[in-house]
Coordinates of C-alpha atoms in Angstrom, one line a residue:
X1 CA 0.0 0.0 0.0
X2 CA 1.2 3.6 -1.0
X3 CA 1.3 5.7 2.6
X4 CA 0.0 8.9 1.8
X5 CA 0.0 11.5 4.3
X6 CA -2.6 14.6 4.0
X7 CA -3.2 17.1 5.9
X8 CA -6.9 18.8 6.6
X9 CA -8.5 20.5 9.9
X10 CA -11.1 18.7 10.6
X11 CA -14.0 21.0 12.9
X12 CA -16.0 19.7 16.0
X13 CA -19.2 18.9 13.9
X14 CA -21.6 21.5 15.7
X15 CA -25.1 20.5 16.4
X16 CA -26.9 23.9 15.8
X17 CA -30.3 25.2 15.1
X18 CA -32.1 22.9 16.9
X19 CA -35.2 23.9 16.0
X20 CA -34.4 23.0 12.4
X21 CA -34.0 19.4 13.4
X22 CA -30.2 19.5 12.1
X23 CA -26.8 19.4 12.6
X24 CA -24.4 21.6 10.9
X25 CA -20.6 21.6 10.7
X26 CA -18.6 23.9 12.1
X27 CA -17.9 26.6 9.6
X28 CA -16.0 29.7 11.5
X29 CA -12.5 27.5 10.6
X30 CA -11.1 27.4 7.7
X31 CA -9.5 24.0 5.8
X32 CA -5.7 24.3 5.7
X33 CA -4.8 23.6 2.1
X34 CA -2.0 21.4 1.8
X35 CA -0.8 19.5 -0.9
X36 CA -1.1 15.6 -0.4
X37 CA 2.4 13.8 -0.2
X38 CA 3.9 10.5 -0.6
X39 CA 6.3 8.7 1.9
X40 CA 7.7 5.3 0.2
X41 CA 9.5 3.4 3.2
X42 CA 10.0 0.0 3.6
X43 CA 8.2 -0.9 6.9
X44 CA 10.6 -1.3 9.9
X45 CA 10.9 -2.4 13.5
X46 CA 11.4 -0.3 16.0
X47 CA 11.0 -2.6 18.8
X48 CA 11.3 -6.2 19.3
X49 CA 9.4 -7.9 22.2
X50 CA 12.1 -10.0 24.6
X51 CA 11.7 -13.3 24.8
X52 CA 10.5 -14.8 28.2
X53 CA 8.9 -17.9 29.5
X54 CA 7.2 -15.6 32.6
X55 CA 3.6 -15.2 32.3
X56 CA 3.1 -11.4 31.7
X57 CA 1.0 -10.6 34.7
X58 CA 3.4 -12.4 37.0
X59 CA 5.3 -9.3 39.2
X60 CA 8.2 -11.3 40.5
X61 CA 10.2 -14.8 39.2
X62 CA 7.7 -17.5 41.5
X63 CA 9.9 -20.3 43.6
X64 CA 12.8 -18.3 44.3
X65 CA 14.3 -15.0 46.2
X66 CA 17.4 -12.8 46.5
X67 CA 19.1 -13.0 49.8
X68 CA 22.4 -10.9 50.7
X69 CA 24.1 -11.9 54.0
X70 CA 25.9 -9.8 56.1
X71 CA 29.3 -8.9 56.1
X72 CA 31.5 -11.8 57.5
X73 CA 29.0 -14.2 57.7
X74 CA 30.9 -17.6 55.8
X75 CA 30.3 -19.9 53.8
X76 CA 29.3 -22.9 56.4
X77 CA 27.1 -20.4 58.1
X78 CA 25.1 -19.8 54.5
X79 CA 24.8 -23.6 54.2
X80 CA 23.9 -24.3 57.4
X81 CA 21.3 -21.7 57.0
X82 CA 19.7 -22.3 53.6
X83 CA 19.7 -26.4 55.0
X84 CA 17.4 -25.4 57.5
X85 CA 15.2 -23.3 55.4
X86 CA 15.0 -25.9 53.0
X87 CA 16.6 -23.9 50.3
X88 CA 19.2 -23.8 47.6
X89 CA 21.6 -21.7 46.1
X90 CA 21.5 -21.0 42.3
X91 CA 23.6 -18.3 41.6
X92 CA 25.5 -15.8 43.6
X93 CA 26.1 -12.4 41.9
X94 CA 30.2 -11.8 41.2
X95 CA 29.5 -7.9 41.7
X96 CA 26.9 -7.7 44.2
X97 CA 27.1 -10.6 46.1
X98 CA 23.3 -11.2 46.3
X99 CA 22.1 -15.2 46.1
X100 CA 19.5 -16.5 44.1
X101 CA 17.7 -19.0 46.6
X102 CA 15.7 -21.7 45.1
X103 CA 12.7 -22.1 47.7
X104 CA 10.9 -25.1 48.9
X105 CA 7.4 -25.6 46.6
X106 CA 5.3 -25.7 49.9
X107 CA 6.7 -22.1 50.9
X108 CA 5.6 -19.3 49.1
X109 CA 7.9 -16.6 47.9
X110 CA 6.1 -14.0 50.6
X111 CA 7.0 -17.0 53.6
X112 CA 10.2 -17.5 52.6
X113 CA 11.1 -13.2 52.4
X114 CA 9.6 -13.3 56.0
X115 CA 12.1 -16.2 57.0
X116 CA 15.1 -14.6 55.5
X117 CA 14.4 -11.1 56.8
X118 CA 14.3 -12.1 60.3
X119 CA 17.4 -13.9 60.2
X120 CA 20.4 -11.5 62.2
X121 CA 22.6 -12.8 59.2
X122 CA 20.8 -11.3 56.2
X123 CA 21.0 -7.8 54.8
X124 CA 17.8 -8.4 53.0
X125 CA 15.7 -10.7 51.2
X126 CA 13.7 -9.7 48.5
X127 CA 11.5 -11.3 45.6
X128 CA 13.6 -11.3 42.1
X129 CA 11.2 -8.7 40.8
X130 CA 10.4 -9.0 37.2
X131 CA 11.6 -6.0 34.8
X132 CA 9.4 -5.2 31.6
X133 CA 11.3 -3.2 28.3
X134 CA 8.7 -0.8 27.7
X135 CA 5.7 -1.5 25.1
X136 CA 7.0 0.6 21.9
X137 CA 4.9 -0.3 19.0
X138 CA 6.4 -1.5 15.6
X139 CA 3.8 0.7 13.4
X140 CA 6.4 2.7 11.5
X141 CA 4.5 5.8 11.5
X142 CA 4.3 5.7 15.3
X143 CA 8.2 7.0 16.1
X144 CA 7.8 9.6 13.5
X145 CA 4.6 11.2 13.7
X146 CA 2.6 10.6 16.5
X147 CA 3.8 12.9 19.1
X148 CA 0.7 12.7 20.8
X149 CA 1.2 9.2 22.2
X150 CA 4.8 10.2 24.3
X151 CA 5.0 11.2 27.1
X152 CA 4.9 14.5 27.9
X153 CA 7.5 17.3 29.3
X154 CA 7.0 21.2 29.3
X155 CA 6.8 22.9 26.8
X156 CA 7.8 20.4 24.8
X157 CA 6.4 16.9 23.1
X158 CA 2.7 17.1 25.0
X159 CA 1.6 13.8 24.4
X160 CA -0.4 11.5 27.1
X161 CA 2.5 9.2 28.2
X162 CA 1.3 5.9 26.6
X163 CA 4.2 3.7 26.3
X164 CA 4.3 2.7 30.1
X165 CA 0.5 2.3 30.2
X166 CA 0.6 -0.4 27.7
X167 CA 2.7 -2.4 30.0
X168 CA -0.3 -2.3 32.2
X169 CA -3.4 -2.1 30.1
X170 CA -4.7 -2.1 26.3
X171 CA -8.2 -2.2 27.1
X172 CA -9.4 -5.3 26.1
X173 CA -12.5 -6.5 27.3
X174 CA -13.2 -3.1 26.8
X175 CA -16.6 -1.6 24.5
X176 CA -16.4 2.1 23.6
X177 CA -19.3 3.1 21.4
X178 CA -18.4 5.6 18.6
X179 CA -21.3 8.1 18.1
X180 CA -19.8 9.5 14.9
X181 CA -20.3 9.6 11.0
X182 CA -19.6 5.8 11.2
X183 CA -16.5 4.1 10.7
X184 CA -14.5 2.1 7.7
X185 CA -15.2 -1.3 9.5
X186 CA -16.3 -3.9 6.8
X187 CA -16.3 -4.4 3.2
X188 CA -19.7 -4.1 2.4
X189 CA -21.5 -2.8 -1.4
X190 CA -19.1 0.5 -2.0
X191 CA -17.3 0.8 1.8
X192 CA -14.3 -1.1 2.3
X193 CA -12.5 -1.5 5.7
X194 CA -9.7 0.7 6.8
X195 CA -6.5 -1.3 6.0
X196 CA -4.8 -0.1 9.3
X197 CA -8.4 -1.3 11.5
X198 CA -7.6 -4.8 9.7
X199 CA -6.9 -6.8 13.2
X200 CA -9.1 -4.0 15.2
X201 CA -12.2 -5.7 17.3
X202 CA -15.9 -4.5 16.5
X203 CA -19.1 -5.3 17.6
X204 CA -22.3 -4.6 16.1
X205 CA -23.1 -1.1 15.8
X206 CA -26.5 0.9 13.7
X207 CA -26.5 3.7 11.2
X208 CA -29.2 5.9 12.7
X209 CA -28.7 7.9 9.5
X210 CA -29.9 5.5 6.7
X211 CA -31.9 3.0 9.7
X212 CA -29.8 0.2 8.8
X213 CA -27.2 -2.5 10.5
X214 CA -24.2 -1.1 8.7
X215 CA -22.5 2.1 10.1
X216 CA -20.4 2.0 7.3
X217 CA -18.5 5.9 7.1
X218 CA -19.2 7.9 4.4
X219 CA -16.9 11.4 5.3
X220 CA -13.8 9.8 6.8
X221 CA -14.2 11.8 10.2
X222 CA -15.4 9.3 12.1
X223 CA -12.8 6.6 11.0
X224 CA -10.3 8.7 11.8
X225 CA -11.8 9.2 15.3
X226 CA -11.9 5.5 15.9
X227 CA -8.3 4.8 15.0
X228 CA -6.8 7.2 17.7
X229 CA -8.9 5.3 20.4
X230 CA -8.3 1.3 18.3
X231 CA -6.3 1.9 15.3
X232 CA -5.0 -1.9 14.6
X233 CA -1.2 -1.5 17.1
X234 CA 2.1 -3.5 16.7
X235 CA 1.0 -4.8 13.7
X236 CA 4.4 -3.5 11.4
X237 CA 2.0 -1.0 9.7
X238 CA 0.8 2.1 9.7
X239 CA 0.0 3.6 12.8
X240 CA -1.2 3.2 16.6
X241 CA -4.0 3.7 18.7
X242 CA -4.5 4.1 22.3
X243 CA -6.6 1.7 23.9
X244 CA -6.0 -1.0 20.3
X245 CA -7.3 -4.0 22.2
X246 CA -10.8 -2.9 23.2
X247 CA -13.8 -3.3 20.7
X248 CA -15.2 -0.6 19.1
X249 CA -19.6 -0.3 18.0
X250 CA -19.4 2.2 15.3
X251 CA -22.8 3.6 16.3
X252 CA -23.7 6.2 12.7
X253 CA -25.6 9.4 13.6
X254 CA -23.9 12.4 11.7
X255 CA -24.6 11.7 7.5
X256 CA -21.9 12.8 4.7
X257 CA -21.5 16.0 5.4
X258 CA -21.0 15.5 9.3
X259 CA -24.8 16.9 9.8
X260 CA -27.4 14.6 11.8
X261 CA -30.0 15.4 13.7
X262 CA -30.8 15.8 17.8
X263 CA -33.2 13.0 17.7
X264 CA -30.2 10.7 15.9
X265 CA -28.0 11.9 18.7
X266 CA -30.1 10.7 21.3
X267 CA -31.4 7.4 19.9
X268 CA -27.7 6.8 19.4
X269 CA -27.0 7.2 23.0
X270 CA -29.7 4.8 24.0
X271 CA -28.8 2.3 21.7
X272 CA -25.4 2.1 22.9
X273 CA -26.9 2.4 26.2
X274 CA -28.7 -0.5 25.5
X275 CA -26.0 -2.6 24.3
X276 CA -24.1 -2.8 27.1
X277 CA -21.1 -0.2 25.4
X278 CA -18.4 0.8 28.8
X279 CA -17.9 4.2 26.8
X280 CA -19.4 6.7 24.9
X281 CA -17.3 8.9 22.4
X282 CA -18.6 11.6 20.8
X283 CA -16.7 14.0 18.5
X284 CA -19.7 16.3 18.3
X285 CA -21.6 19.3 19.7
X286 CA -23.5 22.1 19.8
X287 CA -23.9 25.6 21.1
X288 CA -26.7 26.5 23.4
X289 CA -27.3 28.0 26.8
X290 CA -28.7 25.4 28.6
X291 CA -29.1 21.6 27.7
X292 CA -32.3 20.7 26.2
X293 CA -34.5 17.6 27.6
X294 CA -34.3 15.5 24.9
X295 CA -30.1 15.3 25.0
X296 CA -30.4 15.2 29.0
X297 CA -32.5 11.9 29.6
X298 CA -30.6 9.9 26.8
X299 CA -27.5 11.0 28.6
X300 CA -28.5 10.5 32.4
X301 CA -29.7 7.2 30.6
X302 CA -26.4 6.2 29.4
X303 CA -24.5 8.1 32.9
X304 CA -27.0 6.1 35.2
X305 CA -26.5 2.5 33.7
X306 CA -22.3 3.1 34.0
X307 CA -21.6 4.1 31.1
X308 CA -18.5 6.8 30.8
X309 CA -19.5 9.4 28.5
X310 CA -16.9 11.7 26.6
X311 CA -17.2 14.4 24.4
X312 CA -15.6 17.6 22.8
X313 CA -15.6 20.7 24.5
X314 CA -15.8 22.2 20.8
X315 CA -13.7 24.4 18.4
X316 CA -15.2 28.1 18.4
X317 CA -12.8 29.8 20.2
X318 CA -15.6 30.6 23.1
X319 CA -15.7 30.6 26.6
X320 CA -18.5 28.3 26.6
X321 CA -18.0 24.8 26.3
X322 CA -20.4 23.0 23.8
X323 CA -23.3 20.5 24.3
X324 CA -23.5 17.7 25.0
X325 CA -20.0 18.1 26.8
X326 CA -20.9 20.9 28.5
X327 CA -23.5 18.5 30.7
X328 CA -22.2 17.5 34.2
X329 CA -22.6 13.4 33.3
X330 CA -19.9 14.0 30.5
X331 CA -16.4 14.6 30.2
X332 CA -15.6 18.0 28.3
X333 CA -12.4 17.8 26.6
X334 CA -10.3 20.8 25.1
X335 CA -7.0 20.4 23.4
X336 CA -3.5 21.4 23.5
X337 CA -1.0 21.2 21.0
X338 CA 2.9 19.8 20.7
X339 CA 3.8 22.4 23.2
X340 CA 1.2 21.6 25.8
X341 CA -0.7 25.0 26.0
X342 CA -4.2 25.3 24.7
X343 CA -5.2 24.9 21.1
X344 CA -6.3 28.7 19.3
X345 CA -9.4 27.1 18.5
X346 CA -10.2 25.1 21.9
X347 CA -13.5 26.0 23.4
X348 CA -12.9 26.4 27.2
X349 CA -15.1 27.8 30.1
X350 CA -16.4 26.6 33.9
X351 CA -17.7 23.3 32.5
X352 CA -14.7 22.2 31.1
X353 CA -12.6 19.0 32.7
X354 CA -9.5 17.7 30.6
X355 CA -7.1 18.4 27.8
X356 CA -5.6 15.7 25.1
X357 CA -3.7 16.8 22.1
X358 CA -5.9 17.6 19.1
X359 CA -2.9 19.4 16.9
X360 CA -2.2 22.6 15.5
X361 CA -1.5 22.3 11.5
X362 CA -0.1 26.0 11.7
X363 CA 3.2 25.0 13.2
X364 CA 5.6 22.4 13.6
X365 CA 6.6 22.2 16.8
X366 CA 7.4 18.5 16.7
X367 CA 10.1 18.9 14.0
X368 CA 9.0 16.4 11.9
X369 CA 8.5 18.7 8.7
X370 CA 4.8 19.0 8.7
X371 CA 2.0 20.8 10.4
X372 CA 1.2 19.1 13.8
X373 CA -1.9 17.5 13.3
X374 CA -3.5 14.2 14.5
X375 CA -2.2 11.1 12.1
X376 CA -4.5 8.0 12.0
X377 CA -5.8 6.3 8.9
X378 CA -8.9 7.6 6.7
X379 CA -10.1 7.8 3.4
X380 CA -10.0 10.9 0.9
X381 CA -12.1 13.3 3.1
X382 CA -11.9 15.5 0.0
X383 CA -13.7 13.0 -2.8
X384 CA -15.5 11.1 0.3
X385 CA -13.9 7.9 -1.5
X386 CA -14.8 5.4 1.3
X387 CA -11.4 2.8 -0.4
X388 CA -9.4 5.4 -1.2
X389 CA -7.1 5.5 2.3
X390 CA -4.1 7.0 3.4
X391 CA -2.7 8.4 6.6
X392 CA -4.2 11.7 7.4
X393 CA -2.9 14.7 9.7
X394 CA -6.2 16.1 11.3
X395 CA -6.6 19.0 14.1
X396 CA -9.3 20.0 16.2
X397 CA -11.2 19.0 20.1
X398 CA -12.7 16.2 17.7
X399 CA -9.3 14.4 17.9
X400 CA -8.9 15.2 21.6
X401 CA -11.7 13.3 22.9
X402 CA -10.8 10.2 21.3
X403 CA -7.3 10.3 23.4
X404 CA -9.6 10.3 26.5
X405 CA -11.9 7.9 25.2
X406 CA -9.3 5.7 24.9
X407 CA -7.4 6.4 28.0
X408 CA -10.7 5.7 30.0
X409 CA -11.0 1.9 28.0
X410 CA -7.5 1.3 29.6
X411 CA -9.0 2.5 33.1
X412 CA -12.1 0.3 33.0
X413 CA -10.0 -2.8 31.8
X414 CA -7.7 -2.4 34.8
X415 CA -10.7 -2.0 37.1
X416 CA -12.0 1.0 37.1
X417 CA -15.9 0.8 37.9
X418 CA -18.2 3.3 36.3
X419 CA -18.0 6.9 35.4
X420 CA -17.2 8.4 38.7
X421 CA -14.1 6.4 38.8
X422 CA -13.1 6.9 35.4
X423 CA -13.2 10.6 35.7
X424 CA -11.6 10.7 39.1
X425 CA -8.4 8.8 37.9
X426 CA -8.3 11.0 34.5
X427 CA -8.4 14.4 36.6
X428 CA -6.3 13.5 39.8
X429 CA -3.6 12.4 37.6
X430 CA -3.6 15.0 35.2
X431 CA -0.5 17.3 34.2
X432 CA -1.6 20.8 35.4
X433 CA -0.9 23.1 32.4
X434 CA -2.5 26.4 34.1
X435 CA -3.3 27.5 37.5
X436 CA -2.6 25.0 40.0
X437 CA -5.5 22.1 40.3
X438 CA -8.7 23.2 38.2
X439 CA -8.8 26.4 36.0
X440 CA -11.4 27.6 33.4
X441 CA -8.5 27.5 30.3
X442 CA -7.2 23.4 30.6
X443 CA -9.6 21.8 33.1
X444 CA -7.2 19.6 35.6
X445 CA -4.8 19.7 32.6
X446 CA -3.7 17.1 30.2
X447 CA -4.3 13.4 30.8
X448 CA -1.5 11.0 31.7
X449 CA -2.4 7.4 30.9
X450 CA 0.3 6.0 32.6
X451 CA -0.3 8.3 36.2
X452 CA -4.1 7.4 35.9
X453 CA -3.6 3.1 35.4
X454 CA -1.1 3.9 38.6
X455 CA -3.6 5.5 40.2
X456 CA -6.8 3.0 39.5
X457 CA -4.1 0.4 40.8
X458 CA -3.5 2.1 43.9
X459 CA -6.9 2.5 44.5
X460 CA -7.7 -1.3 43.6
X461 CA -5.0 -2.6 46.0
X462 CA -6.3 0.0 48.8
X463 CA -9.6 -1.8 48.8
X464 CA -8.4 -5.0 48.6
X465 CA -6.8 -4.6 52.3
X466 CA -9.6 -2.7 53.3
X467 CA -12.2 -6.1 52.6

């Protein structure tokens, strides 16, 4: 396949005049116009996973220790010592001097660092914790373009910190409803499946759009959505995605012009609702003073059945955050650029919670010789080709919320339970990018997947010693 880059900013599709029935896209921003390019590069790993026989769950090596004895304490005095423990030396360390004890299989490796520690001879006795080289994906794409995925450091690179969450979590188990302008997910009459969402999981979605089983995308926005939260990972192509082993329902409410109607928005919602989804994603909004009824219901629907909701905070430069984010059951996201300070077009205000990148296409603060946009795979937004598919740069809060989408699927599939969790890890753990905790510009600041799986850990562990 021919890898071609393009570059467009794609708007927050705006839900506005409601009493139309419709949906409009945003139109106050303009499309940066920039000529499609070609990269020709043999596909190349940039990380090899190490062997090991150790199940990957399992924290230290089981059946065995390190023990260091004191100072002075011989060689007779060792034997003597593991022959009354039961135990056997394997190796003793030529720099250290630490021994690898083989322990007996009716002691456990907590028993036996009890035994050892209380012995007046031993300096310490620990488990021989297991080390992990950090998950770095082999899409080629990933190491050059996607800035958004590192981790982050001010002022400079202000991406979510990914690489050590993987270690810990890739969501599976995980459902995260896409309430979008569908997605590239099958080959079906004229649609054909995104290339790089080949080994991606879906469930069954609807296309409240055409009333039919087959959200199929007709604009390219929502596929492009979908791949920053499950873009197929690790899989020598392409690019990655954040959370690439949940399953994504492409759920179709917005038609081929990124339009769709309040009553599609809300039966969406419910259907997802309905179907069991852990998430809600939704690249979408409009402006209006106060939430209408219609919107609130589907949503305390979705909010009271534990379903995490997420959605854009919107891109009209305003210090109001859009509908449906805007609503207390949802999580509004702005976004920042390579830099970490807040996008020109971010919508910000009192109700708004988090930051993830979303790009800015007018610089190039990554270095990487193009504008620096969002790259995940999508057809020719341009000609609306549903098989004609390259790797597009994209901007705006609609390419945000997906990062937090995402993030919260790695939450949940670590244990996080329901919304309240979800949103308390995401916001406790987030880098703070303007006043300190909460302010009305960045929210708690940018989300760190890494800090929030630590977090949702901590808080698993602190319950299990509490029951």
């Amino acid at each position: 396949m021919d890898f071609r880059f393009k570059s467009k900013f794609v708007p927050l599709l705006l839900l506005s005049g409601l009493l139309l029935g419709s949906i409009l896209p945003v139109s106050s921003l303009s499309t940066v116009n920039k000529e499609p390019y070609s990269v020709n590069k043999e596909p190349y790993y940039i990380f090899e996973k190490l062997p090991t026989d150790i199940p990957s769950d399992q924290k230290y090596v089981p059946g065995e220790i390190l023990v260091k004895f004191k100072p002075g304490v011989s060689e007779e005095e060792v034997k003597n010592i593991t022959e009354e423990n039961g135990t056997q030396v394997t190796y003793t360390s030529p720099y250290a001097g630490f021994k690898i004890m083989e322990i007996p299989k009716t002691k456990t490796v907590e028993e036996m660092m009890e035994i050892y520690s209380k012995n007046p001879n031993v300096e310490y006795a620990i488990p021989n914790v297991i080390m992990n080289a950090l998950m770095v994906p082999n899409d080629p794409y990933y190491g050059l373009y996607q800035w958004n995925f590192k981790a982050f450091e001010t002022g400079v690179g202000g991406g979510i910190n990914l690489e050590p969450a993987w270690n810990i979590s890739t969501g599976k188990g995980v459902i995260v409803a896409v309430l979008d302008t569908g997605v590239a997910y099958e080959n079906y009459s004229i649609y054909k499946k995104a290339p790089d969402l080949t080994n991606t999981i879906f469930v069954s979605g609807y296309d409240f759009v055409n009333n039919d089983a087959h959200p199929n995308d007709d604009n390219g926005h929502g596929t492009h959505v979908t791949g920053t939260i499950a873009q197929s990972t690790n899989n020598n192509y392409g690019v990655a995605g954040v959370a690439y082993d949940c399953s994504i329902m492409p759920v179709k409410v917005l038609n081929d012009e990124g339009s769709g109607t309040l009553a599609q928005i809300a039966d969406g919602i419910y259907y997802a609702t309905e179907h069991e989804v852990d998430i809600i994603s939704m690249s979408l909004g409009y402006q209006a003073p106060k939430i209408d009824p219609v919107l609130k219901a589907a949503l305390d629907t979705a909010y009271n059945n534990g379903v995490t909701i997420v959605a854009a905070s919107g891109n009209d430069k305003k210090s109001t955050v859009s509908y449906p984010a805007a609503y207390e059951k949802c999580i509004a996201v702005g976004a920042t650029r390579y830099d970490g300070s807040r996008t020109y077009y971010s919508n910000y205000g009192e109700t708004l919670d988090i930051m993830a990148p979303g790009g800015d296409m007018r610089v190039d603060q990554s270095g990487d010789g193009y504008g620096d946009g969002i790259l995940q795979n999508t057809f020719n937004t341009t000609t609306k080709d549903p098989t004609d598919f390259g790797y597009w740069f994209f901007q705006g809060t609609s390419m945000a919320t997906p990062h937090i989408s995402g993030v919260a699927a790695l939450l949940i599939s670590e244990g996080a339970n329901g919304p309240d969790e979800v949103r308390a890890a995401i916001q406790n753990t987030a880098v703070d990018l303007g006043t300190s905790s909460w302010d009305s510009y960045y929210g708690y600041g940018l989300v760190n997947a890494t800090a929030a799986l630590n977090y949702v850990q901590g808080a698993n562990c602190t319950q299990s010693s509490g029951s």
